Amino acid sequence: GAVVSQHPSRVICKSGTSVKIECRSLDFQATTMFWYRQFPKKSLMLMATSNEGSKATYEQGVEKDKFLINHASLTLSTLTVTSAHPEDSSFYICSARVGGTVSGANVLTFGAGSRLTVL
Amino acid sequence: QKEVEQNSGPLSVPEGAIASLNCTYSDRGSQSFFWYRQYSGKSPELIMSIYSNGDKEDGRFTAQLNKASQYVSLLIRDSQPSDSATYLCAVKPGGSYIPTFGRGTSLIVHP
């Protein structure tokens, strides 16, 4: 089946530094990937939709200059948390849409997630 | 705003019982419905998808969809302690490929 690889799985960084998270579709091409954020015991919050070869679409309230998304190829999207602060500590999860069209039945496959801790 | 509602729980059931998880949604034009399971500290994994009214069975899992009532449920038969997790309902609105997730229901299966 479709596999989405995400790394690093855990990262600890100092406040003010930047952290890059990679998300790769291993056996399929993903023109669209999604980045989610999840706080403990809370639901998934969609941050942005990453489109190959174009700018990402950010959800309301998500700072695009702080959460930089690059989708340079059909198999790789990256999320960079710039100038990270302790409040950015969270579980970041990417996903890719597998198959289908807008009107069709498509399924999201999730990466394993990246737990970011900012000291 | 398109909403997906779930009772956060926890829902506690004894081992071997049937666990019933419910989800309601606001967008009547929704086309696709999904149940994901998320273990603590892990990312969600797809359990079931359902697209038409009625029941869909896969092993111990049965998804039920009633579009008229805007309601989708997941039944887990012969619940096992390993089924203890948070179950996320996701609904794909009509005209969009981005699903909306509910907040999830925590299920605890005790021996």
PDB file of C-alpha atoms in Angstrom:
ATOM      1  CA  GLY A   1       0.000   0.000   0.000  1.00  0.00           C
ATOM      2  CA  ALA A   2       0.842   3.666  -0.113  1.00  0.00           C
ATOM      3  CA  VAL A   3       3.505   4.670   2.374  1.00  0.00           C
ATOM      4  CA  VAL A   4       4.357   8.143   3.596  1.00  0.00           C
ATOM      5  CA  SER A   5       7.710   8.497   5.292  1.00  0.00           C
ATOM      6  CA  GLN A   6       8.239  11.378   7.709  1.00  0.00           C
ATOM      7  CA  HIS A   7      11.349  12.331   9.606  1.00  0.00           C
ATOM      8  CA  PRO A   8      12.698  13.155  12.022  1.00  0.00           C
ATOM      9  CA  SER A   9      10.322  11.383  14.391  1.00  0.00           C
ATOM     10  CA  ARG A  10      11.561  13.424  17.316  1.00  0.00           C
ATOM     11  CA  VAL A  11      13.492  16.644  17.463  1.00  0.00           C
ATOM     12  CA  ILE A  12      14.550  18.836  20.321  1.00  0.00           C
ATOM     13  CA  CYS A  13      15.842  22.293  19.577  1.00  0.00           C
ATOM     14  CA  LYS A  14      16.686  25.529  21.289  1.00  0.00           C
ATOM     15  CA  SER A  15      14.375  28.497  21.135  1.00  0.00           C
ATOM     16  CA  GLY A  16      15.115  30.687  18.138  1.00  0.00           C
ATOM     17  CA  THR A  17      16.430  27.958  15.888  1.00  0.00           C
ATOM     18  CA  SER A  18      14.743  26.527  12.804  1.00  0.00           C
ATOM     19  CA  VAL A  19      13.683  22.946  12.310  1.00  0.00           C
ATOM     20  CA  LYS A  20      12.933  21.165   9.048  1.00  0.00           C
ATOM     21  CA  ILE A  21      10.582  18.194   8.807  1.00  0.00           C
ATOM     22  CA  GLU A  22      10.490  16.060   5.669  1.00  0.00           C
ATOM     23  CA  CYS A  23       7.596  14.104   4.276  1.00  0.00           C
ATOM     24  CA  ARG A  24       8.078  11.665   1.398  1.00  0.00           C
ATOM     25  CA  SER A  25       5.667   9.516  -0.548  1.00  0.00           C
ATOM     26  CA  LEU A  26       7.599   6.304  -1.103  1.00  0.00           C
ATOM     27  CA  ASP A  27       5.729   4.407  -3.777  1.00  0.00           C
ATOM     28  CA  PHE A  28       3.394   6.941  -5.302  1.00  0.00           C
ATOM     29  CA  GLN A  29       3.373  10.509  -6.489  1.00  0.00           C
ATOM     30  CA  ALA A  30       1.657  13.015  -4.273  1.00  0.00           C
ATOM     31  CA  THR A  31       0.741  16.268  -5.960  1.00  0.00           C
ATOM     32  CA  THR A  32      -0.901  17.351  -2.747  1.00  0.00           C
ATOM     33  CA  MET A  33       0.231  16.833   0.810  1.00  0.00           C
ATOM     34  CA  PHE A  34      -1.278  18.108   4.015  1.00  0.00           C
ATOM     35  CA  TRP A  35       0.405  19.274   7.188  1.00  0.00           C
ATOM     36  CA  TYR A  36      -1.358  18.852  10.511  1.00  0.00           C
ATOM     37  CA  ARG A  37      -0.554  19.853  14.028  1.00  0.00           C
ATOM     38  CA  GLN A  38      -1.831  18.094  17.107  1.00  0.00           C
ATOM     39  CA  PHE A  39      -1.570  19.151  20.729  1.00  0.00           C
ATOM     40  CA  PRO A  40      -1.899  16.530  23.491  1.00  0.00           C
ATOM     41  CA  LYS A  41      -5.420  15.104  23.719  1.00  0.00           C
ATOM     42  CA  LYS A  42      -6.609  17.431  20.978  1.00  0.00           C
ATOM     43  CA  SER A  43      -7.760  16.748  17.460  1.00  0.00           C
ATOM     44  CA  LEU A  44      -5.809  17.193  14.272  1.00  0.00           C
ATOM     45  CA  MET A  45      -5.569  20.769  13.127  1.00  0.00           C
ATOM     46  CA  LEU A  46      -4.928  21.280   9.431  1.00  0.00           C
ATOM     47  CA  MET A  47      -2.166  23.836   9.015  1.00  0.00           C
ATOM     48  CA  ALA A  48      -1.713  23.944   5.276  1.00  0.00           C
ATOM     49  CA  THR A  49      -2.150  22.184   1.986  1.00  0.00           C
ATOM     50  CA  SER A  50       1.080  21.690   0.113  1.00  0.00           C
ATOM     51  CA  ASN A  51       0.881  21.679  -3.680  1.00  0.00           C
ATOM     52  CA  GLU A  52       3.717  20.469  -5.868  1.00  0.00           C
ATOM     53  CA  GLY A  53       5.251  23.299  -7.825  1.00  0.00           C
ATOM     54  CA  SER A  54       3.155  26.045  -6.304  1.00  0.00           C
ATOM     55  CA  LYS A  55       2.661  27.917  -3.083  1.00  0.00           C
ATOM     56  CA  ALA A  56       1.084  26.211  -0.137  1.00  0.00           C
ATOM     57  CA  THR A  57      -2.401  27.130   0.980  1.00  0.00           C
ATOM     58  CA  TYR A  58      -2.454  28.001   4.652  1.00  0.00           C
ATOM     59  CA  GLU A  59      -5.416  27.696   6.974  1.00  0.00           C
ATOM     60  CA  GLN A  60      -6.678  30.758   8.752  1.00  0.00           C
ATOM     61  CA  GLY A  61      -4.531  31.686  11.717  1.00  0.00           C
ATOM     62  CA  VAL A  62      -1.428  29.815  10.566  1.00  0.00           C
ATOM     63  CA  GLU A  63       1.566  32.083  10.006  1.00  0.00           C
ATOM     64  CA  LYS A  64       3.016  31.305   6.604  1.00  0.00           C
ATOM     65  CA  ASP A  65       6.281  33.088   7.404  1.00  0.00           C
ATOM     66  CA  LYS A  66       6.767  30.959  10.466  1.00  0.00           C
ATOM     67  CA  PHE A  67       5.766  27.627   8.977  1.00  0.00           C
ATOM     68  CA  LEU A  68       7.499  27.454   5.611  1.00  0.00           C
ATOM     69  CA  ILE A  69       6.279  24.735   3.299  1.00  0.00           C
ATOM     70  CA  ASN A  70       8.088  23.604   0.193  1.00  0.00           C
ATOM     71  CA  HIS A  71       6.796  20.960  -2.189  1.00  0.00           C
ATOM     72  CA  ALA A  72       9.540  20.861  -4.790  1.00  0.00           C
ATOM     73  CA  SER A  73       8.851  17.406  -6.198  1.00  0.00           C
ATOM     74  CA  LEU A  74       6.024  14.938  -6.532  1.00  0.00           C
ATOM     75  CA  THR A  75       7.391  12.869  -3.658  1.00  0.00           C
ATOM     76  CA  LEU A  76       8.717  15.399  -1.161  1.00  0.00           C
ATOM     77  CA  SER A  77       7.207  18.139   0.952  1.00  0.00           C
ATOM     78  CA  THR A  78       9.022  19.903   3.756  1.00  0.00           C
ATOM     79  CA  LEU A  79       7.822  21.959   6.696  1.00  0.00           C
ATOM     80  CA  THR A  80      10.290  24.347   8.300  1.00  0.00           C
ATOM     81  CA  VAL A  81       9.421  25.838  11.651  1.00  0.00           C
ATOM     82  CA  THR A  82      11.388  29.067  11.718  1.00  0.00           C
ATOM     83  CA  SER A  83      12.576  30.787  14.886  1.00  0.00           C
ATOM     84  CA  ALA A  84      10.920  28.123  16.974  1.00  0.00           C
ATOM     85  CA  HIS A  85       9.561  28.958  20.411  1.00  0.00           C
ATOM     86  CA  PRO A  86       8.336  26.685  23.211  1.00  0.00           C
ATOM     87  CA  GLU A  87       4.717  27.255  22.174  1.00  0.00           C
ATOM     88  CA  ASP A  88       5.563  25.626  18.829  1.00  0.00           C
ATOM     89  CA  SER A  89       6.208  22.353  20.636  1.00  0.00           C
ATOM     90  CA  SER A  90       3.703  19.927  19.202  1.00  0.00           C
ATOM     91  CA  PHE A  91       3.174  16.787  17.147  1.00  0.00           C
ATOM     92  CA  TYR A  92       3.394  17.585  13.439  1.00  0.00           C
ATOM     93  CA  ILE A  93       1.947  15.069  10.996  1.00  0.00           C
ATOM     94  CA  CYS A  94       2.002  15.075   7.226  1.00  0.00           C
ATOM     95  CA  SER A  95      -0.342  13.175   4.987  1.00  0.00           C
ATOM     96  CA  ALA A  96      -0.827  12.558   1.314  1.00  0.00           C
ATOM     97  CA  ARG A  97      -3.928  11.947  -0.700  1.00  0.00           C
ATOM     98  CA  VAL A  98      -3.930   8.585  -2.384  1.00  0.00           C
ATOM     99  CA  GLY A  99      -5.936   8.135  -5.537  1.00  0.00           C
ATOM    100  CA  GLY A 100      -9.256   9.579  -6.597  1.00  0.00           C
ATOM    101  CA  THR A 101     -10.344  12.997  -7.667  1.00  0.00           C
ATOM    102  CA  VAL A 102     -12.177  15.802  -5.964  1.00  0.00           C
ATOM    103  CA  SER A 103     -15.454  14.031  -6.552  1.00  0.00           C
ATOM    104  CA  GLY A 104     -14.012  10.596  -6.053  1.00  0.00           C
ATOM    105  CA  ALA A 105     -13.185   8.616  -2.984  1.00  0.00           C
ATOM    106  CA  ASN A 106      -9.700   9.432  -1.808  1.00  0.00           C
ATOM    107  CA  VAL A 107      -7.955   8.414   1.311  1.00  0.00           C
ATOM    108  CA  LEU A 108      -5.348  10.158   3.377  1.00  0.00           C
ATOM    109  CA  THR A 109      -2.246   8.221   4.312  1.00  0.00           C
ATOM    110  CA  PHE A 110      -0.364   9.690   7.234  1.00  0.00           C
ATOM    111  CA  GLY A 111       3.307   9.874   8.007  1.00  0.00           C
ATOM    112  CA  ALA A 112       4.455   8.687  11.414  1.00  0.00           C
ATOM    113  CA  GLY A 113       4.579  12.209  12.765  1.00  0.00           C
ATOM    114  CA  SER A 114       7.328  14.403  14.192  1.00  0.00           C
ATOM    115  CA  ARG A 115       7.332  15.402  17.822  1.00  0.00           C
ATOM    116  CA  LEU A 116       8.947  18.796  18.215  1.00  0.00           C
ATOM    117  CA  THR A 117      10.131  20.026  21.586  1.00  0.00           C
ATOM    118  CA  VAL A 118      11.457  23.566  21.773  1.00  0.00           C
ATOM    119  CA  LEU A 119      13.457  24.344  24.880  1.00  0.00           C
TER     120      LEU A 119
ATOM    121  CA  GLN B   1     -18.408  26.036   8.703  1.00  0.00           C
ATOM    122  CA  LYS B   2     -18.399  22.331   8.029  1.00  0.00           C
ATOM    123  CA  GLU B   3     -18.302  20.454  11.323  1.00  0.00           C
ATOM    124  CA  VAL B   4     -17.779  16.896  12.441  1.00  0.00           C
ATOM    125  CA  GLU B   5     -18.900  16.088  15.951  1.00  0.00           C
ATOM    126  CA  GLN B   6     -17.785  13.228  18.162  1.00  0.00           C
ATOM    127  CA  ASN B   7     -18.164  12.552  21.829  1.00  0.00           C
ATOM    128  CA  SER B   8     -14.657  12.775  23.265  1.00  0.00           C
ATOM    129  CA  GLY B   9     -15.335   9.990  25.780  1.00  0.00           C
ATOM    130  CA  PRO B  10     -13.686   8.044  27.160  1.00  0.00           C
ATOM    131  CA  LEU B  11     -15.884   5.153  26.178  1.00  0.00           C
ATOM    132  CA  SER B  12     -15.073   2.210  28.389  1.00  0.00           C
ATOM    133  CA  VAL B  13     -16.163  -1.313  27.435  1.00  0.00           C
ATOM    134  CA  PRO B  14     -15.204  -4.745  28.749  1.00  0.00           C
ATOM    135  CA  GLU B  15     -13.163  -7.097  26.644  1.00  0.00           C
ATOM    136  CA  GLY B  16     -15.370  -9.052  24.259  1.00  0.00           C
ATOM    137  CA  ALA B  17     -18.138  -6.455  24.165  1.00  0.00           C
ATOM    138  CA  ILE B  18     -19.275  -4.363  21.217  1.00  0.00           C
ATOM    139  CA  ALA B  19     -17.937  -0.807  21.151  1.00  0.00           C
ATOM    140  CA  SER B  20     -20.123   1.722  19.358  1.00  0.00           C
ATOM    141  CA  LEU B  21     -18.591   4.991  18.206  1.00  0.00           C
ATOM    142  CA  ASN B  22     -20.717   7.742  16.739  1.00  0.00           C
ATOM    143  CA  CYS B  23     -20.146  10.768  14.562  1.00  0.00           C
ATOM    144  CA  THR B  24     -22.414  13.455  13.124  1.00  0.00           C
ATOM    145  CA  TYR B  25     -21.591  15.943  10.407  1.00  0.00           C
ATOM    146  CA  SER B  26     -23.064  19.206   9.245  1.00  0.00           C
ATOM    147  CA  ASP B  27     -22.430  19.268   5.486  1.00  0.00           C
ATOM    148  CA  ARG B  28     -25.289  17.465   3.781  1.00  0.00           C
ATOM    149  CA  GLY B  29     -23.294  17.318   0.550  1.00  0.00           C
ATOM    150  CA  SER B  30     -20.565  15.165   2.076  1.00  0.00           C
ATOM    151  CA  GLN B  31     -19.541  12.233  -0.062  1.00  0.00           C
ATOM    152  CA  SER B  32     -16.896  10.201   1.716  1.00  0.00           C
ATOM    153  CA  PHE B  33     -16.558   9.098   5.296  1.00  0.00           C
ATOM    154  CA  PHE B  34     -13.608   7.605   7.094  1.00  0.00           C
ATOM    155  CA  TRP B  35     -12.684   6.156  10.448  1.00  0.00           C
ATOM    156  CA  TYR B  36      -9.097   6.426  11.625  1.00  0.00           C
ATOM    157  CA  ARG B  37      -7.528   4.885  14.694  1.00  0.00           C
ATOM    158  CA  GLN B  38      -4.810   6.771  16.552  1.00  0.00           C
ATOM    159  CA  TYR B  39      -2.771   5.209  19.305  1.00  0.00           C
ATOM    160  CA  SER B  40      -1.259   7.534  21.862  1.00  0.00           C
ATOM    161  CA  GLY B  41       1.818   9.239  20.453  1.00  0.00           C
ATOM    162  CA  LYS B  42       1.272   7.814  16.968  1.00  0.00           C
ATOM    163  CA  SER B  43      -0.244   9.124  13.777  1.00  0.00           C
ATOM    164  CA  PRO B  44      -3.707   8.110  12.545  1.00  0.00           C
ATOM    165  CA  GLU B  45      -4.208   4.975  10.498  1.00  0.00           C
ATOM    166  CA  LEU B  46      -7.203   4.263   8.314  1.00  0.00           C
ATOM    167  CA  ILE B  47      -9.594   1.574   9.517  1.00  0.00           C
ATOM    168  CA  MET B  48     -12.638   1.946   7.313  1.00  0.00           C
ATOM    169  CA  SER B  49     -14.049   4.081   4.566  1.00  0.00           C
ATOM    170  CA  ILE B  50     -17.708   4.201   3.567  1.00  0.00           C
ATOM    171  CA  TYR B  51     -19.380   6.071   0.741  1.00  0.00           C
ATOM    172  CA  SER B  52     -22.991   4.887   0.513  1.00  0.00           C
ATOM    173  CA  ASN B  53     -25.830   4.416   2.955  1.00  0.00           C
ATOM    174  CA  GLY B  54     -25.942   1.210   4.909  1.00  0.00           C
ATOM    175  CA  ASP B  55     -23.411  -1.028   6.560  1.00  0.00           C
ATOM    176  CA  LYS B  56     -19.911  -1.995   5.522  1.00  0.00           C
ATOM    177  CA  GLU B  57     -18.173  -4.781   7.343  1.00  0.00           C
ATOM    178  CA  ASP B  58     -14.460  -5.564   7.539  1.00  0.00           C
ATOM    179  CA  GLY B  59     -13.508  -8.214  10.055  1.00  0.00           C
ATOM    180  CA  ARG B  60     -14.544  -7.071  13.518  1.00  0.00           C
ATOM    181  CA  PHE B  61     -15.324  -3.571  12.264  1.00  0.00           C
ATOM    182  CA  THR B  62     -18.606  -2.355  10.811  1.00  0.00           C
ATOM    183  CA  ALA B  63     -19.156   1.160   9.553  1.00  0.00           C
ATOM    184  CA  GLN B  64     -22.702   2.434   9.281  1.00  0.00           C
ATOM    185  CA  LEU B  65     -23.762   5.458   7.263  1.00  0.00           C
ATOM    186  CA  ASN B  66     -27.078   7.294   7.273  1.00  0.00           C
ATOM    187  CA  LYS B  67     -26.854  10.347   5.041  1.00  0.00           C
ATOM    188  CA  ALA B  68     -30.432  11.430   5.768  1.00  0.00           C
ATOM    189  CA  SER B  69     -29.592  11.704   9.456  1.00  0.00           C
ATOM    190  CA  GLN B  70     -26.015  12.899   8.728  1.00  0.00           C
ATOM    191  CA  TYR B  71     -24.667  10.223  10.962  1.00  0.00           C
ATOM    192  CA  VAL B  72     -21.866   7.690  10.665  1.00  0.00           C
ATOM    193  CA  SER B  73     -20.868   5.104  13.213  1.00  0.00           C
ATOM    194  CA  LEU B  74     -18.243   2.458  13.814  1.00  0.00           C
ATOM    195  CA  LEU B  75     -18.964  -0.781  15.611  1.00  0.00           C
ATOM    196  CA  ILE B  76     -16.146  -2.903  16.956  1.00  0.00           C
ATOM    197  CA  ARG B  77     -17.189  -6.458  17.804  1.00  0.00           C
ATOM    198  CA  ASP B  78     -15.342  -8.641  20.286  1.00  0.00           C
ATOM    199  CA  SER B  79     -13.400  -5.638  21.553  1.00  0.00           C
ATOM    200  CA  GLN B  80      -9.828  -6.300  22.606  1.00  0.00           C
ATOM    201  CA  PRO B  81      -7.536  -4.290  24.889  1.00  0.00           C
ATOM    202  CA  SER B  82      -5.431  -3.606  21.790  1.00  0.00           C
ATOM    203  CA  ASP B  83      -8.390  -1.676  20.368  1.00  0.00           C
ATOM    204  CA  SER B  84      -7.882   0.949  23.071  1.00  0.00           C
ATOM    205  CA  ALA B  85      -7.117   4.121  21.143  1.00  0.00           C
ATOM    206  CA  THR B  86      -8.676   7.346  19.913  1.00  0.00           C
ATOM    207  CA  TYR B  87     -10.976   6.911  16.937  1.00  0.00           C
ATOM    208  CA  LEU B  88     -11.211   9.825  14.541  1.00  0.00           C
ATOM    209  CA  CYS B  89     -14.142  10.353  12.232  1.00  0.00           C
ATOM    210  CA  ALA B  90     -13.300  12.180   9.013  1.00  0.00           C
ATOM    211  CA  VAL B  91     -15.765  13.518   6.483  1.00  0.00           C
ATOM    212  CA  LYS B  92     -14.936  14.757   3.015  1.00  0.00           C
ATOM    213  CA  PRO B  93     -17.336  17.542   2.040  1.00  0.00           C
ATOM    214  CA  GLY B  94     -18.757  17.688  -1.435  1.00  0.00           C
ATOM    215  CA  GLY B  95     -16.535  19.578  -3.855  1.00  0.00           C
ATOM    216  CA  SER B  96     -13.432  19.281  -1.714  1.00  0.00           C
ATOM    217  CA  TYR B  97     -10.685  16.716  -1.325  1.00  0.00           C
ATOM    218  CA  ILE B  98      -9.799  17.900   2.148  1.00  0.00           C
ATOM    219  CA  PRO B  99     -11.509  15.891   4.887  1.00  0.00           C
ATOM    220  CA  THR B 100     -12.686  17.468   8.096  1.00  0.00           C
ATOM    221  CA  PHE B 101     -11.743  15.558  11.242  1.00  0.00           C
ATOM    222  CA  GLY B 102     -13.724  15.222  14.419  1.00  0.00           C
ATOM    223  CA  ARG B 103     -11.945  15.600  17.740  1.00  0.00           C
ATOM    224  CA  GLY B 104     -11.953  11.846  18.243  1.00  0.00           C
ATOM    225  CA  THR B 105     -13.447   9.449  20.766  1.00  0.00           C
ATOM    226  CA  SER B 106     -11.182   7.757  23.262  1.00  0.00           C
ATOM    227  CA  LEU B 107     -11.969   4.052  23.618  1.00  0.00           C
ATOM    228  CA  ILE B 108     -10.776   1.988  26.551  1.00  0.00           C
ATOM    229  CA  VAL B 109     -11.221  -1.772  26.451  1.00  0.00           C
ATOM    230  CA  HIS B 110     -10.580  -3.246  29.871  1.00  0.00           C
ATOM    231  CA  PRO B 111      -9.794  -6.914  30.497  1.00  0.00           C
TER     232      PRO B 111
END
